[in-house]
CSV table of C-alpha atoms in Angstrom, one decimal:
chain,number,residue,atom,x,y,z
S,1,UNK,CA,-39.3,13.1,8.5
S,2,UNK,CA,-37.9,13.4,5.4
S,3,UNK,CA,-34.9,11.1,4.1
S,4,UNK,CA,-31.6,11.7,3.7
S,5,UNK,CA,-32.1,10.7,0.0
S,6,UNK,CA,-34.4,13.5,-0.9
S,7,UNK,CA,-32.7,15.6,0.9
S,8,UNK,CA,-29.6,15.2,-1.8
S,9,UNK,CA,-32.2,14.8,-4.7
S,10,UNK,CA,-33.8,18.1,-3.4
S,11,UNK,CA,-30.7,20.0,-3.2
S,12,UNK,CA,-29.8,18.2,-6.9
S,13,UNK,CA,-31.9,19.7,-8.6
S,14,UNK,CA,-31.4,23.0,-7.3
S,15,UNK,CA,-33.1,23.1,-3.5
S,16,UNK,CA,-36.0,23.2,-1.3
S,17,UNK,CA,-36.4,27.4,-1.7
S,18,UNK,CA,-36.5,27.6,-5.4
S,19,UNK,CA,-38.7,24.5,-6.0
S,20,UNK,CA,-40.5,26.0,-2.7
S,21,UNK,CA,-40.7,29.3,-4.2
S,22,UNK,CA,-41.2,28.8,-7.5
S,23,UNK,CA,-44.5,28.2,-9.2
S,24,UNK,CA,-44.8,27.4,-12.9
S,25,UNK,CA,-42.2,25.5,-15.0
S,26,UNK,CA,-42.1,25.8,-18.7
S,27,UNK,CA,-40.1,23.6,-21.1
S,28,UNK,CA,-40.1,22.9,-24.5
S,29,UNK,CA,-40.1,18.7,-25.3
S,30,UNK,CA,-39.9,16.5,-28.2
S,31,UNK,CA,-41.2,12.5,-27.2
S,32,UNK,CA,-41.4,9.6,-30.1
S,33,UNK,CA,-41.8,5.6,-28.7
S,34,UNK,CA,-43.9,2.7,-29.8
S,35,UNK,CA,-46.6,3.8,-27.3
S,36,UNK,CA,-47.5,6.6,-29.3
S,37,UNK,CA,-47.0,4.3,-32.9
S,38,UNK,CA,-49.8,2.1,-30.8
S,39,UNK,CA,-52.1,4.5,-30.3
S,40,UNK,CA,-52.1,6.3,-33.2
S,41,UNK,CA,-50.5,9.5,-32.2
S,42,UNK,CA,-48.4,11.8,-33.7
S,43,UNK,CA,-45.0,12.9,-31.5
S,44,UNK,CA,-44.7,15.7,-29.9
S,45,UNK,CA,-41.7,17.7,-31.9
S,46,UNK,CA,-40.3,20.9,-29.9
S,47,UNK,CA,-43.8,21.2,-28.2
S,48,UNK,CA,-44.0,23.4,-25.5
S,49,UNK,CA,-45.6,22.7,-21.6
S,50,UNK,CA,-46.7,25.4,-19.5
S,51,UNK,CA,-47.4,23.1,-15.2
S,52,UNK,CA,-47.9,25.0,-12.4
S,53,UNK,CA,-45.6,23.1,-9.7
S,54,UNK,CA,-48.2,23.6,-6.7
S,55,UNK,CA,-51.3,21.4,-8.3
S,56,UNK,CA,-51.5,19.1,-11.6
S,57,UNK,CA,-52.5,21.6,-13.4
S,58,UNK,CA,-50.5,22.3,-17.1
S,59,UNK,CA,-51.0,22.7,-20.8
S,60,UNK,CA,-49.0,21.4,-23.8
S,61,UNK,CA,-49.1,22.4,-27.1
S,62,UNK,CA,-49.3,21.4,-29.6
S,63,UNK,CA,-51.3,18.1,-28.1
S,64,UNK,CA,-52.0,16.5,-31.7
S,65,UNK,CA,-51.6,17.2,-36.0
S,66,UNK,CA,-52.9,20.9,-35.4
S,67,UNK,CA,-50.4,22.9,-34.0
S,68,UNK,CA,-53.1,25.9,-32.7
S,69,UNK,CA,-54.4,23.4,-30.5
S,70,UNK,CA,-53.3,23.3,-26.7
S,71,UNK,CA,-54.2,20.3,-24.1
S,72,UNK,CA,-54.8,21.1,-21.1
S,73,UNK,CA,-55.5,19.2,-17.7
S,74,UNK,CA,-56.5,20.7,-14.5
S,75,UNK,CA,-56.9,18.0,-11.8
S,76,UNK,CA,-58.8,14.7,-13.3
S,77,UNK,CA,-60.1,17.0,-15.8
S,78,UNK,CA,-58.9,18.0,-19.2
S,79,UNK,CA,-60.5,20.1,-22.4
S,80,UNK,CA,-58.7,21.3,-25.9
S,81,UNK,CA,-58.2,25.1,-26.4
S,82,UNK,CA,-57.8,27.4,-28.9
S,83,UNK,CA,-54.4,29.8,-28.9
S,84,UNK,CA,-57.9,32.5,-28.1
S,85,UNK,CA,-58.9,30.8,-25.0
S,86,UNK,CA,-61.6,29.0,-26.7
S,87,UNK,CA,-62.5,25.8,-25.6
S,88,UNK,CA,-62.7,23.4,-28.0
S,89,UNK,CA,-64.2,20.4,-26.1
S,90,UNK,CA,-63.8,18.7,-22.5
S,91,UNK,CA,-64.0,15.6,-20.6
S,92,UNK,CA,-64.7,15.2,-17.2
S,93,UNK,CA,-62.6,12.7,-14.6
S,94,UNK,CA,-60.9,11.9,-17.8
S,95,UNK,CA,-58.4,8.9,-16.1
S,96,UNK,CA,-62.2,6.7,-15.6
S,97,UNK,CA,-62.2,6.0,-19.4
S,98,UNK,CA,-59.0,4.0,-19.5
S,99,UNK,CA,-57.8,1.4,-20.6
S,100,UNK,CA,-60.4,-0.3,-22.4
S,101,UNK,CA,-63.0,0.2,-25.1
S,102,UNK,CA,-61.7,2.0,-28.3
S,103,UNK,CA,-58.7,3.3,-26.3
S,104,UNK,CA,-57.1,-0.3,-26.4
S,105,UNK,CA,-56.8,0.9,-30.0
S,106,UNK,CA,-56.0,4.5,-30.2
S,107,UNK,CA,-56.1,7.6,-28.3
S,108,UNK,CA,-57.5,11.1,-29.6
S,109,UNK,CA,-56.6,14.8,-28.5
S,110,UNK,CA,-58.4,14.6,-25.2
S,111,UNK,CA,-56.8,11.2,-24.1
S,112,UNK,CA,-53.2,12.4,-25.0
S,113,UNK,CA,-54.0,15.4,-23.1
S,114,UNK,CA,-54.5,13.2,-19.7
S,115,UNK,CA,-52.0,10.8,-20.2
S,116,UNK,CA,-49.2,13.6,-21.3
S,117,UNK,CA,-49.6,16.2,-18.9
S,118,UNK,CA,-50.3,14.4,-15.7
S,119,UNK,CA,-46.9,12.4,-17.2
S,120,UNK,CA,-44.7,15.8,-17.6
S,121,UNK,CA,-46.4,17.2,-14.5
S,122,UNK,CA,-45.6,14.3,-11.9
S,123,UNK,CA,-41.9,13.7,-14.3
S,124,UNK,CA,-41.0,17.3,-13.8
S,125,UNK,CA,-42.2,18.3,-10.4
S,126,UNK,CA,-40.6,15.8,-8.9
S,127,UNK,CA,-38.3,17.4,-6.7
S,128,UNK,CA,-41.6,19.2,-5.6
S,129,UNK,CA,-43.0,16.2,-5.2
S,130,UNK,CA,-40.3,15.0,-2.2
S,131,UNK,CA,-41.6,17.6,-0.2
S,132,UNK,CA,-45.6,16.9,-0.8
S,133,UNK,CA,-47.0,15.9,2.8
S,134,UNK,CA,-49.6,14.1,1.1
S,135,UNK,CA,-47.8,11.6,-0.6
S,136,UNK,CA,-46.3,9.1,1.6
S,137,UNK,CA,-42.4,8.6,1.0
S,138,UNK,CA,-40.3,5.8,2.6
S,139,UNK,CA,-36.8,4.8,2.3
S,140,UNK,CA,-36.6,1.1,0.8
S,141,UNK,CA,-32.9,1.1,0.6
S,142,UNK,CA,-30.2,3.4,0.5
S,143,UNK,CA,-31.1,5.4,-2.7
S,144,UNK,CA,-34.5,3.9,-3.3
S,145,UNK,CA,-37.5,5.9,-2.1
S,146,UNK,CA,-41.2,4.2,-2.3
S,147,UNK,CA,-43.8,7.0,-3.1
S,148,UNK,CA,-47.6,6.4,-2.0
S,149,UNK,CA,-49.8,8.6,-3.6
S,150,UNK,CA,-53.6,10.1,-2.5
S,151,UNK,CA,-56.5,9.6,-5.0
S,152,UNK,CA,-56.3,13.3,-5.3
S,153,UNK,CA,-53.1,13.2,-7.9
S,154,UNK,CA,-53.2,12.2,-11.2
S,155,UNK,CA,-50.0,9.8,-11.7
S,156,UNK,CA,-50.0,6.2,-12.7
S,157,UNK,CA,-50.3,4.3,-10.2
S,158,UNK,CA,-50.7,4.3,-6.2
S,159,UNK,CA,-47.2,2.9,-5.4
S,160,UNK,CA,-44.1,3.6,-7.4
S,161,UNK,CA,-40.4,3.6,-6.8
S,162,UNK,CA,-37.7,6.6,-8.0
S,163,UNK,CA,-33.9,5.1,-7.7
S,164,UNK,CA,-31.6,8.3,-7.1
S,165,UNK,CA,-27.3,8.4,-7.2
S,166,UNK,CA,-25.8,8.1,-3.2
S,167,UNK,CA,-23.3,10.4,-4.6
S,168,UNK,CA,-25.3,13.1,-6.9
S,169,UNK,CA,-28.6,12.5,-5.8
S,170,UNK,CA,-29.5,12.6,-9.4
S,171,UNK,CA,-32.5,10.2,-10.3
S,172,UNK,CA,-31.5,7.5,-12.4
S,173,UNK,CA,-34.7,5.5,-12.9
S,174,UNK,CA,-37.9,5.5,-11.8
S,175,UNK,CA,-40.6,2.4,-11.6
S,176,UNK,CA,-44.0,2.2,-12.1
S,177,UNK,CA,-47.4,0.3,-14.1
S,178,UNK,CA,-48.7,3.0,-16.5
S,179,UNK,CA,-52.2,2.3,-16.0
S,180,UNK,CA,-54.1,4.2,-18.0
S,181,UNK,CA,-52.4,2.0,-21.2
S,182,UNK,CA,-53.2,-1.6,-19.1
S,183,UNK,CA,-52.7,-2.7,-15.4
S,184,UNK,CA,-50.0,-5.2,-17.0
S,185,UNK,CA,-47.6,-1.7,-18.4
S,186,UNK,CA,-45.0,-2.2,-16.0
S,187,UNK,CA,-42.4,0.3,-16.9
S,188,UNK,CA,-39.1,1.3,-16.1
S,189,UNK,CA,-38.2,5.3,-16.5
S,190,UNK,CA,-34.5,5.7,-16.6
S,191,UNK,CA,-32.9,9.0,-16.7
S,192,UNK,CA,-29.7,8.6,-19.0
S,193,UNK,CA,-28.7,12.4,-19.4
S,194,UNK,CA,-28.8,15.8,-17.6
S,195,UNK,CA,-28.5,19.0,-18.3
S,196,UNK,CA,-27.8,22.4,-16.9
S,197,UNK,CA,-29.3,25.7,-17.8
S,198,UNK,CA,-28.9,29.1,-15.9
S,199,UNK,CA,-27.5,26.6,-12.9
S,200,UNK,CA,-30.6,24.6,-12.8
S,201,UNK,CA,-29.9,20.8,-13.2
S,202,UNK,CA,-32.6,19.0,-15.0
S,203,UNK,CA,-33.1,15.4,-16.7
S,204,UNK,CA,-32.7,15.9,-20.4
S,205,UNK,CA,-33.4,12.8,-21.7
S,206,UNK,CA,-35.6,9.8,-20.4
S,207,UNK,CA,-36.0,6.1,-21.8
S,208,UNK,CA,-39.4,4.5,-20.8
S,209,UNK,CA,-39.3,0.6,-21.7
S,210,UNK,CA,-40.8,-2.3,-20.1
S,211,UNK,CA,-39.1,-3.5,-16.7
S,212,UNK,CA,-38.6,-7.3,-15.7
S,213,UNK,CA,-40.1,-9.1,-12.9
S,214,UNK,CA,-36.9,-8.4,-11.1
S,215,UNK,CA,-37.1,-4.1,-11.7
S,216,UNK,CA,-34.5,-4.0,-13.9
S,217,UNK,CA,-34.8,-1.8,-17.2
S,218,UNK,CA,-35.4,-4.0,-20.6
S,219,UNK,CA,-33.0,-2.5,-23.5
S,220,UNK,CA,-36.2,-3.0,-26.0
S,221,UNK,CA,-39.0,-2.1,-26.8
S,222,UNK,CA,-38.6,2.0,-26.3
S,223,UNK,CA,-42.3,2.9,-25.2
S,224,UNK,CA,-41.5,6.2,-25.1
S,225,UNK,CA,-38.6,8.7,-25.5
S,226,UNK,CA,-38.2,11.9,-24.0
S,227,UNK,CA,-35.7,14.5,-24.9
S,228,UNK,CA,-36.4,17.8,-23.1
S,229,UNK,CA,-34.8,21.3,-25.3
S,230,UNK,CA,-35.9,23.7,-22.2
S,231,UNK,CA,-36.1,23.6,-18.7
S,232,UNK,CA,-36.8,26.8,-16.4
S,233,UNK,CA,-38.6,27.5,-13.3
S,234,UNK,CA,-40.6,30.8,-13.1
């Protein structure tokens, strides 16, 4: 049975029919953070992301310095495209060649393309993601919902908390160890603005920096910061 606290967090961010109903989200993002000074990456500025809500399956563009180049990940899988269609290259399972090896060092196109769109796709579908029978949801405390997820999604990791308002039910942060960067990248995701466009509430800006042993949010370093222009469901 679901919880009363995704039951506000559903009807938050606008209900269980439209996210029910609804099948592709497209926004437009701009992300900077030492994680992507680390691994050699350029940030994403105004790029756009194209997931449908049903499977992990979205594409970002641009993914890396040329802008005609898209990233796209469909399940464990991800390749480079062309604005044409063309494929470009492709990995296979691409999560089984993290952490180690030359991508303790940096990260090219293909890598980014894992790591970012299963990101967005699990950030964004979240509400989505409440009502997935698959993943197993229970209610810590008042507010706090424990997710388990199957093999089957790409996320990053098996077990991860989301922290949502009593009041709102607006989520404020979100825990978890990013894996794919090391097995020691516990993070803490905390929502610190929303937004509103055509009556659709939607986090606008996120602040991903290490947590303490305790769960709490460190002010520094920023990993990674996410400001999201464009939010709409389609």
């Amino acid at each position: 049975m679901i919880s009363n606290t995704a039951i506000r967090a559903i009807e938050a961010y606008g209900g269980e029919d439209l996210w029910k109903n609804s099948n592709y989200i497209e926004a437009e993002v701009s992300v900077t953070g030492l994680l992507f000074t680390l691994k050699r990456r350029p940030f994403f500025d105004h790029a756009h992301i194209r997931l449908d809500i049903g499977k992990p399956l979205s594409r970002l563009t641009p993914i890396g310095k040329n802008k005609n180049i898209m990233g796209v990940l469909e399940g464990f899988d991800v390749r480079l495209e062309k604005e044409n269609g063309e494929v470009v290259s492709t990995r296979t399972n691409a999560w089984q060649y993290f952490p180690y090896g030359r991508r303790l060092l940096y990260w090219d196109d293909l890598d980014m393309s894992y790591f970012a769109n299963y990101a967005f796709w699990n950030y964004f579908t979240m509400p989505r993601l409440l009502m997935n029978p698959n993943i197993e949801w229970s209610e810590k405390t008042p507010g706090c919902l424990q997710a388990v997820f199957p093999d089957s999604l790409p996320t990053h990791c098996p077990v991860q908390e989301y922290f949502f308002e009593i009041d709102t039910g607006r989520l404020m942060q979100h825990n978890y160890t990013a894996s794919v960067v090391s097995g020691l990248a516990t993070a803490a995701h905390v929502v610190t603005e929303h937004d509103k466009h055509d009556g659709l509430i939607f986090p606008s800006r996120r602040i991903i920096t290490p947590r303490t042993k305790r769960g709490a949010a460190m002010k520094k370093p920023v990993l990674v910061d996410i400001r999201v222009h464009s939010f709409k469901l389609s």
